[in-house]
Short mmCIF file of C-alpha atoms in Angstrom, two decimals:
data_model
loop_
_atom_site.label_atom_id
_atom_site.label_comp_id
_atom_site.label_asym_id
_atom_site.label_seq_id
_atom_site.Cartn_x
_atom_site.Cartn_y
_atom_site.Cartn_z
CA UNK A 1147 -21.67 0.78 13.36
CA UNK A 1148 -21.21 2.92 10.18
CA UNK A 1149 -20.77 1.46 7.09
CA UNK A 1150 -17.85 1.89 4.45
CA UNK A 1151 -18.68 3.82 1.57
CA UNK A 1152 -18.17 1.86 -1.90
CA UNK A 1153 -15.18 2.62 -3.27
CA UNK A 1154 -13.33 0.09 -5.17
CA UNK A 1155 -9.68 0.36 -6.65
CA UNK A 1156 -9.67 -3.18 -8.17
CA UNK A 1157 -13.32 -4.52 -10.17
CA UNK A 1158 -12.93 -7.82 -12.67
CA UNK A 1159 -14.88 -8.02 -14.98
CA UNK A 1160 -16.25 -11.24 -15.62
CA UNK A 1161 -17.92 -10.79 -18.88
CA UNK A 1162 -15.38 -8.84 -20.93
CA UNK A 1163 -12.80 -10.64 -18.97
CA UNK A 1164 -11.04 -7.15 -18.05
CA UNK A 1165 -9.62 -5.66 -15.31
CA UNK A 1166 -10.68 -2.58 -14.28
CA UNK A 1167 -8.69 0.21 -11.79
CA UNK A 1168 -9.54 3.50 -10.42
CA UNK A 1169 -6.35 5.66 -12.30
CA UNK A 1170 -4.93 6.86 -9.25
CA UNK A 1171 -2.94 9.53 -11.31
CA UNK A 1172 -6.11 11.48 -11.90
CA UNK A 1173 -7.08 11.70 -8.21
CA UNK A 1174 -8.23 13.49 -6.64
CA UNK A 1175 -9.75 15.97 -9.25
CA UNK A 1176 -10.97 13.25 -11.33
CA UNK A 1177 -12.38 9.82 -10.53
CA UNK A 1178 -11.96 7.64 -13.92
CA UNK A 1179 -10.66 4.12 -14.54
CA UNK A 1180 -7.95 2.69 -16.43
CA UNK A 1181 -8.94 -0.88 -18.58
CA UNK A 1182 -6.61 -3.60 -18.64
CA UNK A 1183 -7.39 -5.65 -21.62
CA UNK A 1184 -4.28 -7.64 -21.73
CA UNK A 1185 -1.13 -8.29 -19.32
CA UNK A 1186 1.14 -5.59 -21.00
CA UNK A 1187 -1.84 -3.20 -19.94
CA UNK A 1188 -1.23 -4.53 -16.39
CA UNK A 1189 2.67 -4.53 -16.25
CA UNK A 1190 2.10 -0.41 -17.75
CA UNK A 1191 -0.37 0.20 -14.63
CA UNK A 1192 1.68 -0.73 -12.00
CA UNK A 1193 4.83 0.66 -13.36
CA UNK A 1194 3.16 4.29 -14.29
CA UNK A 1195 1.34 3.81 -10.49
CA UNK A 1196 -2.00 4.18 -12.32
CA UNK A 1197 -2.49 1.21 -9.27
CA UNK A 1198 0.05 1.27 -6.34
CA UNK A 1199 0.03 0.07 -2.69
CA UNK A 1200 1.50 -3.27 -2.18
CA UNK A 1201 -1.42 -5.42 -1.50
CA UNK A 1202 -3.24 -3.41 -4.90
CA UNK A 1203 0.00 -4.20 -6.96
CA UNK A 1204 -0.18 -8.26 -5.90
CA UNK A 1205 -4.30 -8.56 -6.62
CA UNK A 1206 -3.62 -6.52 -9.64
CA UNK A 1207 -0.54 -8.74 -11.03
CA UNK A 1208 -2.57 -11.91 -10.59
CA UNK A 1209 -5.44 -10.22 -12.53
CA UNK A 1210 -2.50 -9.57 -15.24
CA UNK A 1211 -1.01 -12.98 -15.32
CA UNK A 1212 -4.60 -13.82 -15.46
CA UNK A 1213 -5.12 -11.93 -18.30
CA UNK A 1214 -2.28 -13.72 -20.01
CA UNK A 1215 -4.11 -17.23 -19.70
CA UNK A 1216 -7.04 -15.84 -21.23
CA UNK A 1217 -5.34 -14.11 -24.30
CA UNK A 1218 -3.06 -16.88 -24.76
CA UNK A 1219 0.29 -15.63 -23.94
CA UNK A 1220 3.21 -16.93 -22.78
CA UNK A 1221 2.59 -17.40 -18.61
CA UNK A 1222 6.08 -17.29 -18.30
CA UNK A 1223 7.09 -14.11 -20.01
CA UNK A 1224 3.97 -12.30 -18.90
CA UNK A 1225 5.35 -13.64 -14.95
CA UNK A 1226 8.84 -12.27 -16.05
CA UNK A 1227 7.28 -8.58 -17.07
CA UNK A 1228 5.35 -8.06 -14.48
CA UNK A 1229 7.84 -9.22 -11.65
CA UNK A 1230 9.68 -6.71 -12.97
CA UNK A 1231 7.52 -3.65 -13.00
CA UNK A 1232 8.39 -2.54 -9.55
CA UNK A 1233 11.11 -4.57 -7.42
CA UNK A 1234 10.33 -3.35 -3.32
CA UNK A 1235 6.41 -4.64 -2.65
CA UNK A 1236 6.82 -8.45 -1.95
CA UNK A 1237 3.01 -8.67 -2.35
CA UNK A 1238 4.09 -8.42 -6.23
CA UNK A 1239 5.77 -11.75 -5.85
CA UNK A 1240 3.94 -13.67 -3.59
CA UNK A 1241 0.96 -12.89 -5.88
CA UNK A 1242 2.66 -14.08 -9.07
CA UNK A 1243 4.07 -16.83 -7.27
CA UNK A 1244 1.26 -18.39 -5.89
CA UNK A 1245 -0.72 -17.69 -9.60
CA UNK A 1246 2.02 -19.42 -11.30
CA UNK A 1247 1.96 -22.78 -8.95
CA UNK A 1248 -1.85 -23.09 -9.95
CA UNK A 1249 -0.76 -22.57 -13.34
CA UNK A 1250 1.87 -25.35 -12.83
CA UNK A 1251 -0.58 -27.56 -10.92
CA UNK A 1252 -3.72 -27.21 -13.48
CA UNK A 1253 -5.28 -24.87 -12.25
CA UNK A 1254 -7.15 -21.99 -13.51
CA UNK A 1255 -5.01 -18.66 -13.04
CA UNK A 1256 -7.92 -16.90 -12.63
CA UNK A 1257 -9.53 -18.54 -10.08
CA UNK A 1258 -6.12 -18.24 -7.89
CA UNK A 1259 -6.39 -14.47 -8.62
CA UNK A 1260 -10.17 -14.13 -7.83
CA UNK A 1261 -9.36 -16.28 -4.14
CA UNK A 1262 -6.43 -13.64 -4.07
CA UNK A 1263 -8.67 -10.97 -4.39
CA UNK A 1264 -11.18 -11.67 -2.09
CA UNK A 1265 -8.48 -12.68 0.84
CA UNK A 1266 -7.32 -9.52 0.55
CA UNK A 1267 -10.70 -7.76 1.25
CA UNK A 1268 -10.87 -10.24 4.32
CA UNK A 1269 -7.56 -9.52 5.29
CA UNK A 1270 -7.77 -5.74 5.67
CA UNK A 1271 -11.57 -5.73 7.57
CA UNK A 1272 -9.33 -8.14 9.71
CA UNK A 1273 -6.63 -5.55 10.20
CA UNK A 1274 -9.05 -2.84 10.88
CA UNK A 1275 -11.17 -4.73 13.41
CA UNK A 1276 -7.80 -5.83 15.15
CA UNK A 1277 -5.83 -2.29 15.34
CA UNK A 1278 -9.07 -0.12 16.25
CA UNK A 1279 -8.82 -1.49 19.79
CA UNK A 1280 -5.43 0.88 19.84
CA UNK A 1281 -6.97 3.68 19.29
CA UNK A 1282 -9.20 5.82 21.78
CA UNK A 1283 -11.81 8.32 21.67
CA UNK A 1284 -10.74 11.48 20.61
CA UNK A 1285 -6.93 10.40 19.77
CA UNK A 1286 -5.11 12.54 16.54
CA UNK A 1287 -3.87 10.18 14.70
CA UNK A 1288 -1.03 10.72 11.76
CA UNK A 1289 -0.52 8.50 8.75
CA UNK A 1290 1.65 8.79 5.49
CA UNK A 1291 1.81 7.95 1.70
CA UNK A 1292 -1.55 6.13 1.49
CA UNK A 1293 -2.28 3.01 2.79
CA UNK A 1294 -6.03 2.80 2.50
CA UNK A 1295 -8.46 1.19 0.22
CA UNK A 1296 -6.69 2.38 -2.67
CA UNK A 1297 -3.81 0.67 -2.13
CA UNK A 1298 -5.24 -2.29 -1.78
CA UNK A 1299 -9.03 -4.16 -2.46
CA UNK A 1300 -10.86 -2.56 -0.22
CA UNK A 1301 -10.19 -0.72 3.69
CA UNK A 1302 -6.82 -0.58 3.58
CA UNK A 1303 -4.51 -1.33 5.95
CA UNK A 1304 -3.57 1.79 8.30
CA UNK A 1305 -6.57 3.34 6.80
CA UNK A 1306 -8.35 -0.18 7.79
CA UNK A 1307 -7.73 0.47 11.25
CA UNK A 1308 -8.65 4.02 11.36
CA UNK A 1309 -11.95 3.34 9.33
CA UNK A 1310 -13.13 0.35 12.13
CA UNK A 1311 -12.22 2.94 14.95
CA UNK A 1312 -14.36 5.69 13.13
CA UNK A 1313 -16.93 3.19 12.37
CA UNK A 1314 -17.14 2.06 16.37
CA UNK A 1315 -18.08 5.93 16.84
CA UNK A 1316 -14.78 6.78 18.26
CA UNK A 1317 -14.32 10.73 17.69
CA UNK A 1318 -10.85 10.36 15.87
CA UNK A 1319 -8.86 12.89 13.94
CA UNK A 1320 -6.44 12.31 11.26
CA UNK A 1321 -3.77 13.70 9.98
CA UNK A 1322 -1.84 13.18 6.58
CA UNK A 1323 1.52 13.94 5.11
CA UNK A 1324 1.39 15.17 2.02
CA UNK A 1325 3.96 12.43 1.48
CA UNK A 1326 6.64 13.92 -2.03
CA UNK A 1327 7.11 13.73 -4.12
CA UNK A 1328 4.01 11.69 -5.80
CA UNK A 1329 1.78 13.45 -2.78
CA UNK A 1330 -0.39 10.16 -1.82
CA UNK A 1331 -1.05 11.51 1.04
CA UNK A 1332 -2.50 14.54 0.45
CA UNK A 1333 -3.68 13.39 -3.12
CA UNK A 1334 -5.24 9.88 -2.01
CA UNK A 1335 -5.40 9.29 2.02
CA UNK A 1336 -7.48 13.23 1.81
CA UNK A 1337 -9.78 12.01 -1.21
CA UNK A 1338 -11.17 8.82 0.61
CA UNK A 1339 -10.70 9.84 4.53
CA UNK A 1340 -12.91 13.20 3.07
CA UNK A 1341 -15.05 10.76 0.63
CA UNK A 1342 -16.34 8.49 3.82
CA UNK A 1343 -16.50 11.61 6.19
CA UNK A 1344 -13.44 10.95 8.36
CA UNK A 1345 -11.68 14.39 9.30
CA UNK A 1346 -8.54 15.04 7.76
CA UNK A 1347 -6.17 17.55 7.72
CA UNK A 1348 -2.96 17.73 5.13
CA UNK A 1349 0.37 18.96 6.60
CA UNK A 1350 3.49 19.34 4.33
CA UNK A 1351 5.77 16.15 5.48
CA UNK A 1352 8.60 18.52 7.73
CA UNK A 1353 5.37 19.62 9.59
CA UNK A 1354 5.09 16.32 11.42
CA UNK A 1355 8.14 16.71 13.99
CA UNK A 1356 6.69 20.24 15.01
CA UNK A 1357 2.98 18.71 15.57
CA UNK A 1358 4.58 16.16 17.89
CA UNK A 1359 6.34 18.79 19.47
CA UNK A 1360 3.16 20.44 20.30
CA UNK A 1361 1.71 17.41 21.59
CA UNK A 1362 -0.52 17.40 18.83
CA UNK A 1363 -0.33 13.59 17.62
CA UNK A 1364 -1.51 11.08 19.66
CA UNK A 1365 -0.69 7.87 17.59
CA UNK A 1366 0.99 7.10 14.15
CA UNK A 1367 -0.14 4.40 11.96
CA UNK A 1368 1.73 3.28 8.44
CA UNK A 1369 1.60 0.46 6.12
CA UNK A 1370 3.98 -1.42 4.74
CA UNK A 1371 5.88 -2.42 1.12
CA UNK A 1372 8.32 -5.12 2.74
CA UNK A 1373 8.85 -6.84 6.62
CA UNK A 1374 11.63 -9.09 7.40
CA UNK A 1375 11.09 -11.84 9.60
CA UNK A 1376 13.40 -9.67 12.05
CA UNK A 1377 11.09 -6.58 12.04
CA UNK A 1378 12.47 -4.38 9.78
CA UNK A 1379 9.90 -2.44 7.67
CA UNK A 1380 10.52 -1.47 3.98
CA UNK A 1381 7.77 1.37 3.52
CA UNK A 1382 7.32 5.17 1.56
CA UNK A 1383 10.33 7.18 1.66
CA UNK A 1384 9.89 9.28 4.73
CA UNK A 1385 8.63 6.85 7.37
CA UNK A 1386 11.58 5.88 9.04
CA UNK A 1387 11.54 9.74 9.52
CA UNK A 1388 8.70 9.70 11.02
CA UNK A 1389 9.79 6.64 13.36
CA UNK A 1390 12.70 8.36 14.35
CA UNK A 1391 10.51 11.37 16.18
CA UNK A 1392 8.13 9.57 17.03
CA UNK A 1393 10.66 7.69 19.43
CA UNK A 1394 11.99 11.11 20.45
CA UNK A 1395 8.66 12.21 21.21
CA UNK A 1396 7.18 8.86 23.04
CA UNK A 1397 4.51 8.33 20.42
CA UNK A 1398 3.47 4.95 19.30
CA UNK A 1399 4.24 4.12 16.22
CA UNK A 1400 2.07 0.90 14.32
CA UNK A 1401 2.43 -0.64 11.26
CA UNK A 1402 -0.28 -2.45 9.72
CA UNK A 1403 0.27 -4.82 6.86
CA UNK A 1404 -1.00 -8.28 5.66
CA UNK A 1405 1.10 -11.99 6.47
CA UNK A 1406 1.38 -11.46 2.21
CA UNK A 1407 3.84 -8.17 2.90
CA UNK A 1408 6.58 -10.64 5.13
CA UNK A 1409 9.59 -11.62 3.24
CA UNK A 1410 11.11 -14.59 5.37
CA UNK A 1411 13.89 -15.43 3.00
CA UNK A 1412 15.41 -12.20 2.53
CA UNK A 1413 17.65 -10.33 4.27
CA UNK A 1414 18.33 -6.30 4.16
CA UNK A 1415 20.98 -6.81 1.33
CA UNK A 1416 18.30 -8.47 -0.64
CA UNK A 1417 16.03 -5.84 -0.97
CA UNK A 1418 16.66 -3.40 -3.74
CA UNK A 1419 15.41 0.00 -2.90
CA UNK A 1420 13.20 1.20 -5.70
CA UNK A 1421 14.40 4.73 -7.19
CA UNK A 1422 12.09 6.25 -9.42
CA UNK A 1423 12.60 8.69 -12.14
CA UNK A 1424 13.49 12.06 -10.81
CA UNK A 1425 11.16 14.19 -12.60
CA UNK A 1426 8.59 12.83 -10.15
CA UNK A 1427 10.25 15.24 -8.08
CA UNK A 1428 11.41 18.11 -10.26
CA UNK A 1429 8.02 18.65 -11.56
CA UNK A 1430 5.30 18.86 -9.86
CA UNK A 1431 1.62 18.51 -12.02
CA UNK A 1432 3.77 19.18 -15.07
CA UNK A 1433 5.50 22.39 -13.71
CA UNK A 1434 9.25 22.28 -13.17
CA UNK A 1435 10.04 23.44 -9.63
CA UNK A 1436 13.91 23.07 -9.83
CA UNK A 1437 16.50 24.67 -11.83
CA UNK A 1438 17.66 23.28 -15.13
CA UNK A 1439 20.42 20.84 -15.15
CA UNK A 1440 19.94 20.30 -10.94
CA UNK A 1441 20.01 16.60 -10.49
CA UNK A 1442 17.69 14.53 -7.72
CA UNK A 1443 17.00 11.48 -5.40
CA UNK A 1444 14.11 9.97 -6.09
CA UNK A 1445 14.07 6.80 -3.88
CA UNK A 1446 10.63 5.63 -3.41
CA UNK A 1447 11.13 3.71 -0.23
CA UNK A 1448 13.48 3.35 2.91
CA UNK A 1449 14.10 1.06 5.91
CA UNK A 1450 12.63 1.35 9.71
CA UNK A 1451 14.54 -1.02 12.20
CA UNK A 1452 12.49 -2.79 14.27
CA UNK A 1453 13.49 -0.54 17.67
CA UNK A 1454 11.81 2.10 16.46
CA UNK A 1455 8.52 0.26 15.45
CA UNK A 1456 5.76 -0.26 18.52
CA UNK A 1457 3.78 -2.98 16.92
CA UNK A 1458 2.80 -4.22 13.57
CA UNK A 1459 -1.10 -5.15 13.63
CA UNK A 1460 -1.95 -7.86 11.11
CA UNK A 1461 -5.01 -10.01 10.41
CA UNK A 1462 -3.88 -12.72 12.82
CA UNK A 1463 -3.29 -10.34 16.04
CA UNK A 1464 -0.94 -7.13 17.04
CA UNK A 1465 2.51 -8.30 17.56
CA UNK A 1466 6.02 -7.14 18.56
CA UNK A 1467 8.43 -6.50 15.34
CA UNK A 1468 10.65 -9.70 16.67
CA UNK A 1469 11.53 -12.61 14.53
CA UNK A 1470 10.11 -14.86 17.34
CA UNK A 1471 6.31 -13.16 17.31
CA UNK A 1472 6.20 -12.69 13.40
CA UNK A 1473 7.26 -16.72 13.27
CA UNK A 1474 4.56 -17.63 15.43
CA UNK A 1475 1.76 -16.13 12.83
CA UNK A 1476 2.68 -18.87 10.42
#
């Protein structure tokens, strides 16, 4: 079996007590990271996306409220901030959550975050091992936004699966939507699929429905921001998109995601939709593409009901996106 590359989006270090990311906004010209000295540093990272990918955003806030211990801050403002950075990834929550009941209990914050951390790595070689067994030799499959090691400690999720597939010697092509307007797709899923030797190919996201049209995609795997225990997947703007031809088309369509991305308490009018600022998508690498005084959307996520969704592979098994199946993992 080939081996994963090194590449690490999330390093603490022990000595200078900082956290360390791989800025994200520089790929994938320029690999550099981005110190997080205090919690404010934290709170700036996720916010800006200098870290992003629900899983990374969690590991990273823990890290933050972490940081807040150490430096002597108030827990409970630092937990307020950085709740607040981003409000569609439940990882973000969960993560604070579970850091602030150690806090509460006695415990160290930063031992909670380093256990968080090192699940997660578990957790996605889980994933990977799990959802490879859907894909076969010489499949195409597509992905979106990026849902690999860099958004989370280390594999990914999607990326997990198609990494452990690749790995098993299974001749696999993949394709990735550029994924607007940040471009994670063709920005981050290119730089580490290319960086371990995985073929790739980048297709402008309305090329997708005409590659399934061709017969050209044989399976399509995404991560995930948000799951309700009905099914329904909060993920990057675009994928219900892409659920919708894939169910047109007859292609499977997976999600992959961690038990840490399911929301059991909410419902749909619960979730608030993330919408970003729209220069993210009237620029583009500091270059205005629009006219002057044009307005845009800029929401950074939407909803895929659970009909459209062929499985959602997590670390405890591939299961059906019904309330019954995803109770039964807990």
């Amino acid at each position: 079996m080939k081996k994963m590359k090194d590449l690490r989006p999330i390093i603490w270090d022990d000595d200078k007590k900082e956290l360390i990311l791989i800025d994200q906004r520089k790929l994938p010209n320029e690999l550099e990271y981005f110190i997080c000295k205090n919690y404010k540093d934290v709170a700036y990272a996720i916010k800006d996306m200098v870290v992003r990918g629900a899983p990374a955003i969690g590991v990273s806030a823990a890290y933050g409220l972490a940081l807040a211990e150490i430096r002597g801050d108030d827990i409970y403002k630092a937990y307020n901030i950085l709740k607040n950075t981003r409000p569609t990834a439940v990882n973000l929550f969960w993560a604070l959550d579970r850091c602030l009941k150690a806090y509460n209990e006695g415990r160290s914050i930063l031992d909670e975050a380093k256990k968080i951390h090192e699940e997660d790595i578990e957790t996605c070689k889980k994933i990977g091992m799990i959802g490879e067994k859907l894909i076969e030799d010489g499949d195409t499959i597509l992905t979106h936004c990026n849902a690999g090691a860099l958004a989370t400690s280390a594999y990914g999720t999607a990326l997990s699966v198609i990494r452990f597939a690749y790995y098993n010697g299974k001749k696999i092509k993949v394709i990735a939507d550029e994924t607007r307007p940040r471009l994670q797709g063709a920005k981050l899923t290119a730089f580490e699929l290319n960086y371990e030797g995985i073929p790739v190919k980048v297709i402008t996201d309305n090329t997708a429905g005409f590659l399934m049209q061709k017969g050209e995609i044989d399976k399509i795997i995404v991560g995930a921001d948000r799951i309700l225990v009905d099914g329904t997947v909060y993920n990057k703007i675009g994928t219900y998109s892409l659920a919708v031809l894939a169910k047109y088309h007859g292609i499977p369509f997976y999600v992959a995601a961690p038990l840490s991305t399911f929301d059991l308490k909410s419902s749909e009018k619960d979730v608030i939709i993330e919408e970003r600022d729209e220069r993210e998508v009237a620029y583009i690498d500091g270059v205005r593409i629009i006219p002057e005084g044009v307005g845009c959307y800029n929401y950074a996520f939407d909803k895929t009901p659970p009909d459209l969704i062929t499985a959602i592979i997590t670390e405890k098994g591939i299961i059906k996106p019904k309330k019954e199946d995803i109770l039964k993992l807990y």
